Structure formats: structure tokens, C-alpha cells
Amino acid sequence: MGKIAAEYIWIDGQKPTAKLRSKTKVLNGPVTSLDQLPDWGFDGSSTMQAEGHFSDLVLKPVKFIPDPIHREDDILVLCEVLHPDHTTHWSNTRRRLAEIAEKHKAHDPWFGIEQEYTFFEGNRPLMWPDKGYPAPQGGYYCGVGADEVFGREIVEAHREACERAGLSIEGTNAEVMPAQWEFQIGPLGAPDCADEIWLGRWLLYRIAEDFGVSATLYPKPMKGDWNGAGAHTNFSTKSMREEGGIKIIEAAMSKLEKRHDDHMKVYGAHNEERLTGLHETCSIHQFRWGRSDRGASIRIPMATYQVGKGYFEDRRPAANMDPYLVCAMLIETVCGE
Ligand code: ADP
Ligand code: MN
Ligand code: MN
Ligand code: MN
């Protein structure tokens, strides 16, 4: 028995893009099960979640992981936001995903999300010159060397932290635009994959903070001939992963086409700046799917065709999307009638 620090993490009510918040609770530890973690409260009027006079909201712990930064028994606690009477708050998009996932659990949907982001120092991307621009894109993607790489020490510290925290991080890579990077989480069911994206984002901001660097998920941080930042969402159901799954995947494409506009509503704010038809994207006004086609809305990977089963990649979501909303939309469209 000793004191531990539990960092209670939640998602706020900022519009059009919600952001992460957290505060620290000192508890007797170690904590070994969720029911040892008390509910907590916060001032919703400071997080765009309530009006001034009746602003207390409830933090309900739903998952905890080891805190990879502090002492051995310290933990990070992911929370849902509830009203004082324990009904679901409008900003709590996780609850709805959990309900939709439960309803369609016979399909056993899996997700793998590729989270892209851009490091900033002040108002410029990390290590970009104060005036003018770095050399044009071409050598940066998966590059090596001080002339090609902008911020690797932060990326490595983040990846190691995700591993120590037990997240299902699969890899990282430098992106096409310098100072832009990606980490992948998955494959996992829902809401777990979305939970881990939010926790991975929190660790990214927190670790970059120690380097004096911020990370942004804005989908088009630099105008002009610089790639935007997405959150490709890879998806499969049980039948897609089994023999003959490619037919199930192709059948899902017409369902997805019909609901293109509904999907775009929850695929992230300012995504029209990114989905231009250039820079490995398809125009936001079109729906196109293709084999190994990185200019399509949805790509069916080569490996899926080769073995006749697997998954598809929805390339439309922006880096700043809410993974609870995106996962819910995909399950509803693909697994619904
Ligand atoms: P690329 O950069 O070529 O688009 P990545 O290697 O970055 O691909 O990401 C591939 C993603 O596919 C990972 O997030 C992984 O979790 C996911 N994935 C792999 N198999 C499945 C599957 N059966 N269902 C859902 N997602 C999957
Ligand atoms: Mn990738
Ligand atoms: Mn990428
Ligand atoms: Mn991808």
C-alpha cells in the first residue's frame, strides 16, 4: 500500500473538434481492478461541456493502463463524461459506439487506425526554417538523416511509452511532409481501438510537451504542395477475414458509397482542405474504391486480393476525427441492413 497518481483523462466539448483534458488524483494503490477507481467530477463550464451555474459533471473510469512516464504503480485512467444523475452527456461519443458494437458483435468488427500528426514549435512545423520552406517533398517519407528527419527522438519516446503502457501500437513512420509522422494502433475491436487512439494521442501530446513541442491533428496544417494528415481506418468483419471474404468486402463498397455524405459528416472538421484529389487523396465530393489505389476513397490492399480475404482501408477520415464516431459509422453502414 502506498500513494499512487491516477491521471483521469477525458474528452471535452470543444467544437468543431473535441480535445483531451486530464487531472491527477492521488489514491492508495496499487490499483488492480476498475471498481477500485472512484468516479470523480470536474467543472464542465471550463471545457465547453456545461453552462456556468450548474456545471458539475461526472468522470466515470472505463479503462486504466500503466502510466509509462511516472512511478511503477501510477496509472492513466480513461473516463466517460456523465451528468450528475449518471445519464450520458452529449459529448460522450464512446457510449454510443459501445452500444452499436454490442448490437453487431456477431460480426466481430476489427479496426486498425493509422494516426497521422504534425509537430509544431510555436507557429511553424518543427525544425522548419523561420523564413521560407524546407526542400520540397520527396525524400522525407520514411527517410533517415538529419536533413530528412524532423523530431525522431520524440517519436521514439512516444512509441516506447505506448509499449510500456500496453497499447496495441504496431509501428510508426515518418510521413511525406517533414515534421509529419504516423503511429498505428490495432487490430482491435470497438470501442478498444478508439480508446487506444485517444490514449495514444494523450501520450503523444504529453511526451512532446517535455520537448517543448506541440503536436497537431489539423488535417491540412500547411497550405500548398504539402501533404495533409489523415487517420486511415482499416476495417474487417469476421466473414471478411474468412475464406471468400473478398466478396463480402466488395459487397460492402456499395453500402459505403450510398452513405458517403453521412460518413463525411463525422470524418473530421476541415477535411475538405485535405481531400482535394491531390497528395494521395480522393476528392471529398467523390466516392471511389480500388485495388491498391492510394488515390481512392477506399483501398482494398494488394495482400487482401492475393489471399482472397482480409480487410479494407477507408482513407477518408482526417487526423482530427473522433474515432468513436468513425468506428460507429463504419459498423452501422457495413453491418447494418
Ligand atoms: P499503409 O500505410 O500501407 O496504409 P499500415 O501498415 O500503416 O498501412 O496500417 C495497416 C493497418 O491495417 C494497421 O492499423 C492494422 O492494424 C490494420 N489491419 C491489419 N489487419 C486488419 C484486419 N484484419 N482488420 C482491420 N484492420 C487490420
Ligand atoms: Mn500507414
Ligand atoms: Mn500515412
Ligand atoms: Mn494507410
CSV table of C-alpha atoms in Angstrom, one decimal, residues 7-140:
chain,number,residue,atom,x,y,z
A,7,GLU,CA,-4.3,10.6,-14.3
A,8,TYR,CA,-8.0,10.9,-15.1
A,9,ILE,CA,-8.3,11.6,-18.9
A,10,TRP,CA,-11.5,12.7,-20.7
A,11,ILE,CA,-12.7,14.3,-24.0
A,12,ASP,CA,-14.0,17.8,-23.8
A,13,GLY,CA,-16.8,19.6,-25.7
A,14,GLN,CA,-14.9,21.9,-28.0
A,15,LYS,CA,-16.3,22.4,-31.4
A,16,PRO,CA,-15.8,21.5,-34.2
A,17,THR,CA,-13.0,19.3,-32.8
A,18,ALA,CA,-13.0,17.9,-29.2
A,19,LYS,CA,-9.7,17.8,-27.3
A,20,LEU,CA,-8.3,15.9,-24.4
A,21,ARG,CA,-8.2,17.0,-20.8
A,22,SER,CA,-6.8,15.4,-17.7
A,23,LYS,CA,-6.2,15.9,-14.0
A,24,THR,CA,-4.4,13.9,-11.3
A,25,LYS,CA,-6.0,12.0,-8.5
A,26,VAL,CA,-3.8,10.7,-5.6
A,27,LEU,CA,-5.1,7.3,-4.4
A,28,ASN,CA,-4.0,4.4,-2.3
A,29,GLY,CA,-2.6,1.8,-4.6
A,30,PRO,CA,-1.7,-0.4,-6.4
A,31,VAL,CA,-5.0,-0.4,-8.3
A,32,THR,CA,-5.8,-3.8,-9.8
A,33,SER,CA,-9.4,-3.5,-10.9
A,34,LEU,CA,-11.7,-0.8,-12.3
A,35,ASP,CA,-14.0,-0.9,-9.3
A,36,GLN,CA,-11.2,0.4,-7.1
A,37,LEU,CA,-11.3,3.7,-9.1
A,38,PRO,CA,-13.9,6.2,-7.8
A,39,ASP,CA,-15.9,8.4,-10.0
A,40,TRP,CA,-14.7,12.0,-10.0
A,41,GLY,CA,-16.0,15.4,-11.0
A,42,PHE,CA,-15.0,18.4,-13.0
A,43,ASP,CA,-16.2,21.9,-14.0
A,44,GLY,CA,-17.9,21.4,-17.3
A,45,SER,CA,-18.2,25.2,-17.8
A,46,SER,CA,-14.4,25.3,-18.4
A,47,THR,CA,-14.4,22.6,-21.0
A,48,MET,CA,-17.4,23.7,-23.2
A,49,GLN,CA,-19.5,20.9,-21.6
A,50,ALA,CA,-21.9,22.9,-19.4
A,51,GLU,CA,-23.3,26.4,-18.7
A,52,GLY,CA,-22.0,28.4,-15.7
A,53,HIS,CA,-24.5,27.8,-12.9
A,54,PHE,CA,-25.0,24.1,-13.0
A,55,SER,CA,-21.7,22.9,-14.3
A,56,ASP,CA,-20.5,19.8,-12.3
A,57,LEU,CA,-20.1,16.7,-14.5
A,58,VAL,CA,-19.0,13.2,-13.6
A,59,LEU,CA,-15.9,11.4,-14.7
A,60,LYS,CA,-16.6,7.7,-14.9
A,61,PRO,CA,-13.5,5.5,-15.2
A,62,VAL,CA,-13.9,2.9,-18.0
A,63,LYS,CA,-10.3,1.7,-18.6
A,64,PHE,CA,-6.9,2.1,-16.9
A,65,ILE,CA,-3.4,1.4,-18.2
A,66,PRO,CA,0.1,1.7,-16.6
A,67,ASP,CA,1.4,5.3,-16.7
A,68,PRO,CA,4.6,4.8,-18.7
A,69,ILE,CA,6.1,8.1,-17.6
A,70,HIS,CA,5.9,8.1,-13.8
A,71,ARG,CA,6.3,5.6,-10.9
A,72,GLU,CA,5.6,1.9,-11.3
A,73,ASP,CA,2.1,1.8,-9.9
A,74,ASP,CA,0.9,5.1,-11.4
A,75,ILE,CA,-1.9,4.8,-13.9
A,76,LEU,CA,-3.7,6.6,-16.7
A,77,VAL,CA,-7.5,6.3,-16.4
A,78,LEU,CA,-9.7,6.8,-19.4
A,79,CYS,CA,-13.1,8.2,-18.4
A,80,GLU,CA,-16.6,8.8,-19.9
A,81,VAL,CA,-18.4,12.0,-19.1
A,82,LEU,CA,-21.8,11.6,-17.4
A,83,HIS,CA,-24.4,14.0,-16.0
A,84,PRO,CA,-24.7,14.0,-12.2
A,85,ASP,CA,-27.7,11.6,-12.5
A,86,HIS,CA,-25.4,9.3,-14.4
A,87,THR,CA,-27.1,9.7,-17.8
A,88,THR,CA,-24.8,10.0,-20.8
A,89,HIS,CA,-23.5,13.5,-21.6
A,90,TRP,CA,-23.9,14.7,-25.3
A,91,SER,CA,-20.1,14.9,-25.6
A,92,ASN,CA,-19.7,11.2,-24.6
A,93,THR,CA,-19.5,9.6,-28.1
A,94,ARG,CA,-17.9,6.4,-26.6
A,95,ARG,CA,-21.2,5.2,-25.0
A,96,ARG,CA,-23.0,5.2,-28.4
A,97,LEU,CA,-20.1,3.2,-30.0
A,98,ALA,CA,-20.1,0.7,-27.2
A,99,GLU,CA,-23.9,0.2,-27.8
A,100,ILE,CA,-23.5,-0.2,-31.6
A,101,ALA,CA,-20.6,-2.6,-31.2
A,102,GLU,CA,-22.6,-4.7,-28.7
A,103,LYS,CA,-25.6,-4.8,-31.1
A,104,HIS,CA,-23.4,-6.1,-34.0
A,105,LYS,CA,-21.0,-8.2,-32.0
A,106,ALA,CA,-21.8,-11.3,-34.1
A,107,HIS,CA,-19.9,-9.7,-36.9
A,108,ASP,CA,-16.8,-9.3,-34.7
A,109,PRO,CA,-15.6,-6.0,-36.3
A,110,TRP,CA,-11.9,-5.2,-36.1
A,111,PHE,CA,-10.2,-1.8,-36.6
A,112,GLY,CA,-6.7,-0.7,-37.2
A,113,ILE,CA,-6.2,3.1,-37.3
A,114,GLU,CA,-3.2,4.9,-38.7
A,115,GLN,CA,-2.9,8.2,-36.8
A,116,GLU,CA,-1.0,10.9,-38.6
A,117,TYR,CA,0.0,14.1,-36.9
A,118,THR,CA,2.4,17.1,-37.3
A,119,PHE,CA,4.9,18.5,-34.8
A,120,PHE,CA,4.9,22.3,-34.3
A,121,GLU,CA,7.3,24.6,-32.4
A,122,GLY,CA,5.5,27.9,-32.0
A,123,ASN,CA,3.6,28.6,-35.2
A,124,ARG,CA,5.9,26.7,-37.5
A,125,PRO,CA,6.3,22.9,-38.1
A,126,LEU,CA,9.1,21.6,-36.1
A,127,MET,CA,12.6,22.4,-37.5
A,128,TRP,CA,11.1,24.3,-40.5
A,129,PRO,CA,13.1,27.4,-41.3
A,130,ASP,CA,11.8,30.7,-39.8
A,131,LYS,CA,11.6,32.2,-43.2
A,132,GLY,CA,10.9,30.2,-46.4
A,133,TYR,CA,10.4,26.4,-46.6
A,134,PRO,CA,12.3,23.2,-46.4
A,135,ALA,CA,13.2,21.4,-49.6
A,136,PRO,CA,10.1,20.2,-51.5
A,137,GLN,CA,8.5,16.8,-50.6
A,138,GLY,CA,10.2,13.7,-51.9
A,139,GLY,CA,12.8,12.5,-49.6
A,140,TYR,CA,11.1,12.7,-46.2
